[in-house]
CSV table of C-alpha atoms in Angstrom, one decimal:
chain,number,residue,atom,x,y,z
A,1,MET,CA,86.0,135.0,105.6
A,2,ARG,CA,85.7,135.7,109.2
A,3,ASN,CA,87.8,139.0,111.5
A,4,PRO,CA,90.3,137.6,112.9
A,5,LEU,CA,90.4,140.9,116.4
A,6,GLY,CA,87.1,139.1,116.8
A,7,LEU,CA,88.3,135.4,117.0
A,8,MET,CA,90.8,136.6,119.1
A,9,LEU,CA,88.0,138.8,121.5
A,10,ALA,CA,86.1,135.6,121.2
A,11,SER,CA,88.5,133.6,122.5
A,12,LEU,CA,89.9,135.6,125.5
A,13,VAL,CA,86.5,135.6,126.8
A,14,MET,CA,86.0,131.8,126.9
A,15,ALA,CA,89.0,131.5,129.1
A,16,VAL,CA,88.0,133.6,131.3
A,17,ALA,CA,84.3,132.6,132.1
A,18,ILE,CA,86.4,129.2,132.1
A,19,ALA,CA,88.8,130.4,135.1
A,20,GLY,CA,86.2,131.8,136.9
A,21,VAL,CA,83.9,128.0,137.0
A,22,TRP,CA,87.6,126.9,138.3
A,23,PHE,CA,88.1,129.2,141.0
A,24,TRP,CA,84.4,129.4,142.3
A,25,THR,CA,84.6,125.7,142.6
A,26,SER,CA,87.9,125.5,143.9
A,27,SER,CA,88.4,127.8,146.4
A,28,PRO,CA,85.7,128.3,150.1
A,29,ARG,CA,83.0,131.0,150.1
A,30,ALA,CA,83.2,133.9,152.1
A,31,ASP,CA,79.7,132.8,153.5
A,32,ALA,CA,80.6,129.0,153.9
A,33,ALA,CA,80.1,127.9,158.3
A,34,ALA,CA,84.1,127.3,159.7
A,35,PRO,CA,84.7,123.5,160.1
A,36,GLN,CA,82.8,122.6,163.3
A,37,THR,CA,85.4,121.7,166.1
A,38,VAL,CA,84.6,118.7,168.7
A,39,ALA,CA,82.4,121.5,171.4
A,40,ALA,CA,81.0,122.9,168.7
A,41,ARG,CA,80.0,119.8,167.1
A,42,ALA,CA,78.2,118.5,170.1
A,43,ALA,CA,75.8,121.2,170.7
A,44,ASP,CA,74.4,120.0,167.5
A,45,PRO,CA,70.7,118.8,168.0
A,46,LEU,CA,70.9,115.3,167.0
A,47,ALA,CA,74.6,115.1,168.5
A,48,ALA,CA,73.1,116.4,171.7
A,49,ALA,CA,70.6,114.0,171.5
A,50,ALA,CA,72.0,110.9,171.7
A,51,LYS,CA,74.2,112.6,174.5
A,52,ASP,CA,71.5,112.4,176.2
A,53,ASP,CA,70.8,108.7,175.4
A,54,VAL,CA,74.3,108.4,177.4
A,55,ASP,CA,73.8,110.1,180.3
A,56,THR,CA,69.9,108.9,181.0
A,57,THR,CA,72.0,105.4,180.7
A,58,ALA,CA,74.8,106.2,183.1
A,59,ALA,CA,72.1,108.2,185.7
A,60,LEU,CA,69.2,106.1,185.9
A,61,SER,CA,70.7,102.5,183.0
A,62,THR,CA,68.0,103.0,181.1
A,63,LYS,CA,68.0,104.2,177.1
A,64,ARG,CA,65.0,105.8,175.8
A,65,ALA,CA,63.1,103.8,173.2
A,66,ASP,CA,62.6,106.6,170.4
A,67,ALA,CA,65.9,107.6,169.9
A,68,THR,CA,66.4,106.3,166.6
A,69,PRO,CA,67.6,107.9,163.7
A,70,ALA,CA,63.9,108.5,161.7
A,71,ALA,CA,63.7,110.3,164.7
A,72,ALA,CA,63.1,114.3,164.1
A,73,ALA,CA,65.6,116.2,165.2
A,74,PRO,CA,64.4,117.4,168.2
A,75,ALA,CA,65.6,121.3,169.6
A,76,PRO,CA,69.2,121.8,170.6
A,77,ALA,CA,68.8,120.5,174.5
A,78,ALA,CA,69.5,122.2,177.4
A,79,ALA,CA,71.7,121.0,180.7
A,80,PRO,CA,69.3,118.4,182.3
A,81,ALA,CA,67.5,120.0,185.2
A,82,PRO,CA,68.8,118.4,188.7
A,83,MET,CA,66.4,116.0,190.3
A,84,PRO,CA,64.6,117.7,193.1
A,85,ALA,CA,66.1,117.6,197.0
A,86,PRO,CA,63.6,115.6,199.3
A,87,VAL,CA,61.5,117.7,201.3
A,88,ALA,CA,62.7,118.0,204.8
A,89,SER,CA,60.8,117.1,207.1
A,90,THR,CA,60.4,120.0,208.8
A,91,GLN,CA,62.0,123.5,207.4
A,92,LYS,CA,64.6,125.5,207.8
A,93,CYS,CA,63.6,127.9,211.2
A,94,ALA,CA,63.4,131.9,209.7
A,95,ASN,CA,63.9,132.9,213.5
A,96,PRO,CA,67.5,132.5,214.5
A,97,ASP,CA,66.7,133.3,218.0
A,98,ALA,CA,63.8,131.1,217.9
A,99,LEU,CA,63.2,128.2,221.1
A,100,GLY,CA,63.1,125.8,218.6
A,101,ILE,CA,63.6,122.2,219.7
A,102,SER,CA,66.4,121.0,222.4
A,103,ARG,CA,66.2,117.1,221.5
A,104,THR,CA,63.6,114.4,219.8
A,105,VAL,CA,62.9,111.8,221.7
A,106,VAL,CA,62.1,108.7,220.2
A,107,VAL,CA,58.9,107.1,223.1
A,108,ASP,CA,58.6,102.9,222.5
A,109,THR,CA,55.5,102.4,223.6
A,110,THR,CA,55.8,98.7,224.7
A,111,GLY,CA,53.5,97.9,227.5
A,112,GLY,CA,52.0,101.9,228.0
A,113,PRO,CA,55.0,104.0,229.9
A,114,GLY,CA,53.5,106.3,231.5
A,115,PHE,CA,55.1,110.1,231.9
A,116,GLY,CA,54.3,112.7,233.9
A,117,PHE,CA,55.6,112.4,237.8
A,118,LEU,CA,52.1,113.6,238.8
A,119,GLN,CA,51.5,110.2,238.0
A,120,TYR,CA,54.0,108.6,236.7
A,121,LYS,CA,56.9,108.1,238.1
A,122,GLN,CA,57.9,105.6,235.7
A,123,PHE,CA,60.2,107.7,233.5
A,124,ASP,CA,62.3,110.5,234.7
A,125,PHE,CA,63.8,111.5,230.8
A,126,LEU,CA,64.2,115.5,230.9
A,127,THR,CA,67.2,117.2,233.0
A,128,ASP,CA,66.8,120.1,234.2
A,129,HIS,CA,64.4,122.9,232.1
A,130,GLU,CA,63.8,120.2,230.0
A,131,ILE,CA,60.1,120.9,228.9
A,132,VAL,CA,58.0,118.9,227.0
A,133,LEU,CA,54.6,121.5,225.5
A,134,THR,CA,51.6,119.9,225.2
A,135,PHE,CA,47.7,120.8,224.4
A,136,ASP,CA,44.9,119.1,225.1
A,137,ASP,CA,40.9,119.8,224.1
A,138,GLY,CA,41.1,120.4,220.0
A,139,PRO,CA,40.8,120.7,217.7
A,140,TRP,CA,38.9,124.2,218.0
A,141,PRO,CA,39.0,127.7,216.2
A,142,THR,CA,41.6,128.1,218.4
A,143,THR,CA,43.9,125.9,217.4
A,144,PRO,CA,45.2,127.6,214.2
A,145,ALA,CA,46.3,130.7,216.9
A,146,VAL,CA,48.5,128.0,218.5
A,147,LEU,CA,50.1,126.3,215.4
A,148,LYS,CA,51.1,130.0,214.7
A,149,ALA,CA,53.3,130.5,217.5
A,150,LEU,CA,54.6,127.5,217.3
A,151,ALA,CA,56.0,128.0,214.3
A,152,ASP,CA,57.2,130.9,214.6
A,153,GLU,CA,59.4,129.6,217.4
A,154,CYS,CA,60.2,126.6,215.4
A,155,THR,CA,58.9,124.3,218.3
A,156,LYS,CA,56.5,121.5,218.2
A,157,ALA,CA,54.4,119.9,220.6
A,158,VAL,CA,52.6,117.5,221.4
A,159,PHE,CA,48.4,117.6,220.7
A,160,PHE,CA,45.3,115.6,222.7
A,161,PRO,CA,42.4,116.0,220.7
A,162,ILE,CA,38.9,114.8,221.7
A,163,GLY,CA,36.9,112.8,219.3
A,164,LEU,CA,34.2,114.6,218.5
A,165,HIS,CA,35.9,117.8,218.0
A,166,THR,CA,37.5,116.1,215.2
A,167,THR,CA,34.2,115.9,213.8
A,168,TYR,CA,33.3,119.6,213.9
A,169,HIS,CA,36.9,120.5,212.8
A,170,PRO,CA,39.1,118.0,210.4
A,171,ASP,CA,40.3,120.4,208.8
A,172,ILE,CA,42.2,122.2,212.0
A,173,LEU,CA,43.0,119.0,213.2
A,174,ARG,CA,45.1,118.1,209.7
A,175,GLN,CA,47.3,121.7,210.0
A,176,VAL,CA,48.3,120.4,213.2
A,177,MET,CA,50.0,117.4,211.5
A,178,ALA,CA,51.2,119.5,209.1
A,179,ALA,CA,53.1,121.1,211.5
A,180,GLY,CA,54.6,118.5,212.2
A,181,HIS,CA,53.6,118.1,215.5
A,182,THR,CA,52.5,114.6,217.7
A,183,ILE,CA,49.4,114.0,218.1
A,184,GLY,CA,47.5,111.2,220.1
A,185,ALA,CA,43.9,111.0,221.7
A,186,HIS,CA,41.9,112.2,224.9
A,187,THR,CA,38.6,110.8,224.8
A,188,TRP,CA,35.5,110.4,222.2
A,189,SER,CA,33.4,112.7,224.0
A,190,HIS,CA,35.9,114.0,227.1
A,191,ALA,CA,34.5,111.1,229.7
A,192,HIS,CA,35.4,110.9,233.1
A,193,LEU,CA,36.7,107.3,232.5
A,194,ALA,CA,36.7,106.5,236.6
A,195,SER,CA,33.5,107.9,237.4
A,196,LYS,CA,31.3,104.6,238.7
A,197,LYS,CA,28.7,105.2,236.1
A,198,LEU,CA,30.8,104.1,233.1
A,199,THR,CA,31.4,100.4,232.2
A,200,GLU,CA,34.8,99.0,231.8
A,201,GLN,CA,33.4,98.7,228.6
A,202,GLN,CA,32.3,102.2,228.0
A,203,ALA,CA,35.4,103.5,229.0
A,204,LYS,CA,36.8,101.0,226.6
A,205,ASP,CA,34.7,102.3,223.8
A,206,GLU,CA,35.6,105.8,224.8
A,207,ILE,CA,39.5,105.5,224.1
A,208,GLU,CA,39.2,102.8,221.0
A,209,LYS,CA,36.5,105.9,218.9
A,210,GLY,CA,38.7,108.6,220.2
A,211,PHE,CA,41.9,107.1,218.4
A,212,SER,CA,39.0,106.1,215.3
A,213,ALA,CA,38.3,109.2,215.1
A,214,VAL,CA,40.8,111.3,214.9
A,215,LYS,CA,42.9,108.9,212.1
A,216,ILE,CA,39.2,109.2,209.9
A,217,ALA,CA,40.1,112.7,210.5
A,218,LEU,CA,44.0,112.7,209.4
A,219,GLY,CA,43.3,109.8,207.1
A,220,ALA,CA,46.7,108.3,208.9
A,221,ASN,CA,47.0,106.7,212.7
A,222,PRO,CA,47.7,108.4,215.3
A,223,ALA,CA,50.7,108.8,217.7
A,224,PRO,CA,49.3,105.8,220.7
A,225,PHE,CA,50.2,108.8,223.0
A,226,PHE,CA,46.6,109.1,225.4
A,227,ARG,CA,46.2,111.6,228.2
A,228,PHE,CA,42.8,110.7,230.2
A,229,PRO,CA,40.6,113.5,231.0
A,230,ALA,CA,40.7,115.0,234.3
A,231,LEU,CA,43.9,112.5,234.7
A,232,ALA,CA,41.0,110.2,235.9
A,233,HIS,CA,41.9,107.1,235.1
A,234,THR,CA,41.7,103.2,237.1
A,235,PRO,CA,43.4,100.4,237.4
A,236,ALA,CA,41.4,98.9,235.0
A,237,THR,CA,42.1,101.4,232.3
A,238,LEU,CA,45.8,101.3,232.5
A,239,ALA,CA,45.6,98.1,232.4
A,240,TYR,CA,43.9,98.5,228.8
A,241,LEU,CA,46.0,101.1,228.1
A,242,GLU,CA,49.3,98.6,228.6
A,243,SER,CA,47.8,95.8,226.3
A,244,ARG,CA,47.3,97.9,223.6
A,245,ASN,CA,50.5,99.1,223.8
A,246,ILE,CA,49.5,102.9,224.3
A,247,ALA,CA,51.7,105.3,226.1
A,248,LYS,CA,49.7,107.9,229.2
A,249,PHE,CA,50.7,111.6,229.6
A,250,SER,CA,50.1,112.8,233.0
A,251,VAL,CA,51.7,116.5,234.3
A,252,ASP,CA,54.5,118.3,236.2
A,253,VAL,CA,53.4,122.1,235.7
A,254,ASP,CA,49.4,122.7,235.1
A,255,SER,CA,48.4,125.5,233.7
A,256,ASN,CA,45.5,126.1,234.8
A,257,ASP,CA,44.5,127.6,231.8
A,258,PHE,CA,41.2,126.0,231.5
A,259,LYS,CA,40.0,128.3,234.8
A,260,SER,CA,42.6,131.3,234.4
A,261,LYS,CA,40.6,134.7,233.4
A,262,SER,CA,44.2,136.2,231.1
A,263,ALA,CA,46.6,135.8,229.1
A,264,ASP,CA,49.2,137.4,232.6
A,265,GLU,CA,47.8,134.3,234.0
A,266,VAL,CA,48.7,131.6,232.2
A,267,ILE,CA,51.8,133.4,231.8
A,268,LYS,CA,51.7,133.2,235.7
A,269,ASN,CA,50.4,130.0,236.3
A,270,VAL,CA,53.1,128.1,233.9
A,271,MET,CA,56.5,130.5,234.9
A,272,ALA,CA,55.7,129.9,238.6
A,273,GLY,CA,55.2,125.9,238.1
A,274,LEU,CA,58.3,126.4,236.6
A,275,ASP,CA,60.1,127.8,239.2
A,276,LYS,CA,59.4,125.1,241.3
A,277,GLU,CA,59.7,121.9,239.5
A,278,HIS,CA,63.0,123.5,237.4
A,279,LYS,CA,61.5,120.9,234.2
A,280,GLY,CA,58.3,118.6,232.8
A,281,ILE,CA,55.7,118.0,230.8
A,282,ILE,CA,52.9,121.1,230.9
A,283,LEU,CA,49.8,120.7,230.7
A,284,MET,CA,47.7,123.7,228.2
A,285,HIS,CA,44.9,123.0,225.9
A,286,ASP,CA,44.5,125.4,222.4
A,287,LEU,CA,40.9,125.6,223.0
A,288,GLN,CA,41.0,127.9,225.4
A,289,LYS,CA,41.5,131.4,224.0
A,290,HIS,CA,43.3,133.3,226.9
A,291,THR,CA,46.4,130.3,226.3
A,292,ALA,CA,46.8,130.6,222.6
A,293,GLN,CA,46.5,134.7,223.5
A,294,ALA,CA,49.1,134.1,226.0
A,295,LEU,CA,51.4,130.9,223.9
A,296,PRO,CA,53.7,134.3,222.1
A,297,THR,CA,54.8,135.7,225.4
A,298,LEU,CA,55.7,132.5,227.2
A,299,LEU,CA,57.1,130.6,224.7
A,300,ARG,CA,59.4,133.8,224.9
A,301,LYS,CA,59.9,133.6,228.7
A,302,LEU,CA,60.8,130.2,228.2
A,303,LYS,CA,62.7,131.1,226.1
A,304,GLU,CA,64.7,134.0,228.4
A,305,GLY,CA,64.5,131.7,231.1
A,306,GLY,CA,66.8,129.2,229.3
A,307,TYR,CA,64.1,126.7,229.2
A,308,LYS,CA,64.8,124.0,226.3
A,309,VAL,CA,61.6,122.0,224.9
A,310,VAL,CA,61.7,118.2,224.0
A,311,TRP,CA,59.6,117.0,221.4
A,312,MET,CA,58.2,113.5,221.6
A,313,LYS,CA,57.3,111.0,218.5
A,314,PRO,CA,56.2,107.6,219.0
A,315,LYS,CA,58.6,104.8,217.8
A,316,THR,CA,55.4,103.6,215.9
A,317,GLN,CA,52.0,104.8,215.4
A,318,ILE,CA,49.2,103.0,217.0
A,319,GLU,CA,47.0,100.2,214.5
A,320,THR,CA,43.1,100.8,215.4
A,321,LEU,CA,40.7,98.7,215.8
A,322,PRO,CA,38.3,97.7,212.2
A,323,GLU,CA,35.0,97.9,214.3
A,324,TYR,CA,35.4,101.1,216.1
A,325,ASP,CA,37.4,102.7,212.4
A,326,ALA,CA,33.9,101.5,210.5
A,327,MET,CA,31.8,102.6,213.0
A,328,MET,CA,33.5,106.1,213.2
A,329,ALA,CA,33.5,106.7,209.6
A,330,LYS,CA,29.4,106.8,210.4
A,331,THR,CA,29.7,110.0,212.5
A,332,GLU,CA,31.9,111.7,210.2
A,333,LYS,CA,30.0,115.2,209.3
A,334,VAL,CA,29.2,115.8,205.6
A,335,SER,CA,30.7,118.8,204.8
A,336,THR,CA,27.9,122.2,205.2
A,337,ALA,CA,30.2,124.4,203.3
A,338,PRO,CA,27.2,125.5,200.6
A,339,THR,CA,27.5,125.1,196.7
A,340,ARG,CA,26.2,128.7,196.2
A,341,PRO,CA,27.0,131.9,197.2
A,342,VAL,CA,25.6,133.9,200.3
A,343,SER,CA,24.3,136.6,197.9
A,344,SER,CA,23.0,134.4,195.6
A,345,VAL,CA,20.3,132.8,198.5
A,346,ILE,CA,20.6,136.0,201.0
A,347,GLN,CA,19.7,139.4,199.3
A,348,THR,CA,19.2,142.7,201.4
A,349,VAL,CA,16.0,144.5,200.1
A,350,ALA,CA,15.8,147.6,202.4
A,351,GLU,CA,18.3,148.6,206.0
């Protein structure tokens, strides 16, 4: 005979168990995630990936081909990085009191116009206290000091390198280009093109070889800007430049730095010339040590004197002649940079 009390206890336990199961399955768990809002769902990896597709389509009119449901879920997407801004042609000047550039002029060299009133009086484009900085005879180991002085004052110049020198220091000429200056040419060997010892063909060769040498050193065509060594031209060389649409540069103020004995003398010569002319194209030489030394002070004096730099750029670059490019490519010097450290070749054994 069954115990009535035991049957009652068994029934009570069964009832409690059934109630517990019902409560567990019908009530929300304490550790369950809260319902997601629209904003919260957007952070879901798959939802973020889908949003990326929409954003990319809107911005670029393309859709990722690999964004399929079967693909593995990517990590939560961060906000898309902005597109990089275009690189500015010139860096922002860090010197608030710099000499700077007052204006930039673009030169149409069609017909070979001439600039510099010492010889060419065709185009009087500079106003009172406007100057153009020009440097001849580089590139040379002194050129980087000239570049630094110009960079410190956030200003620009026109350089007329000698072709032969570009074969010695192509890396320095590329520094001139990297700094954003205008680069023309100054013959191949600094030959005196008005010399009776030169034929018209030899004079032409000097001009073209100079431009081609600069092109090879830079890996780009230079400006169609040319200055005659010693400012010496002939009717034939002038006519040739005009036929090639190359602008010719003379001078208004000569620094005479090639015969100056100190940096102070270079500064004195330039400022005295400007006191007389009040404006103009200034001739200097980045090959001259005293010019490199004088330039930081000279640029400050120009600023203090109220002078403003005009930067000249060509409308188009020169198209060098293929035959001269080929000729100059053969003269380009092979790098002599050592492939072994000096200490492995030369060792001091006694002092």
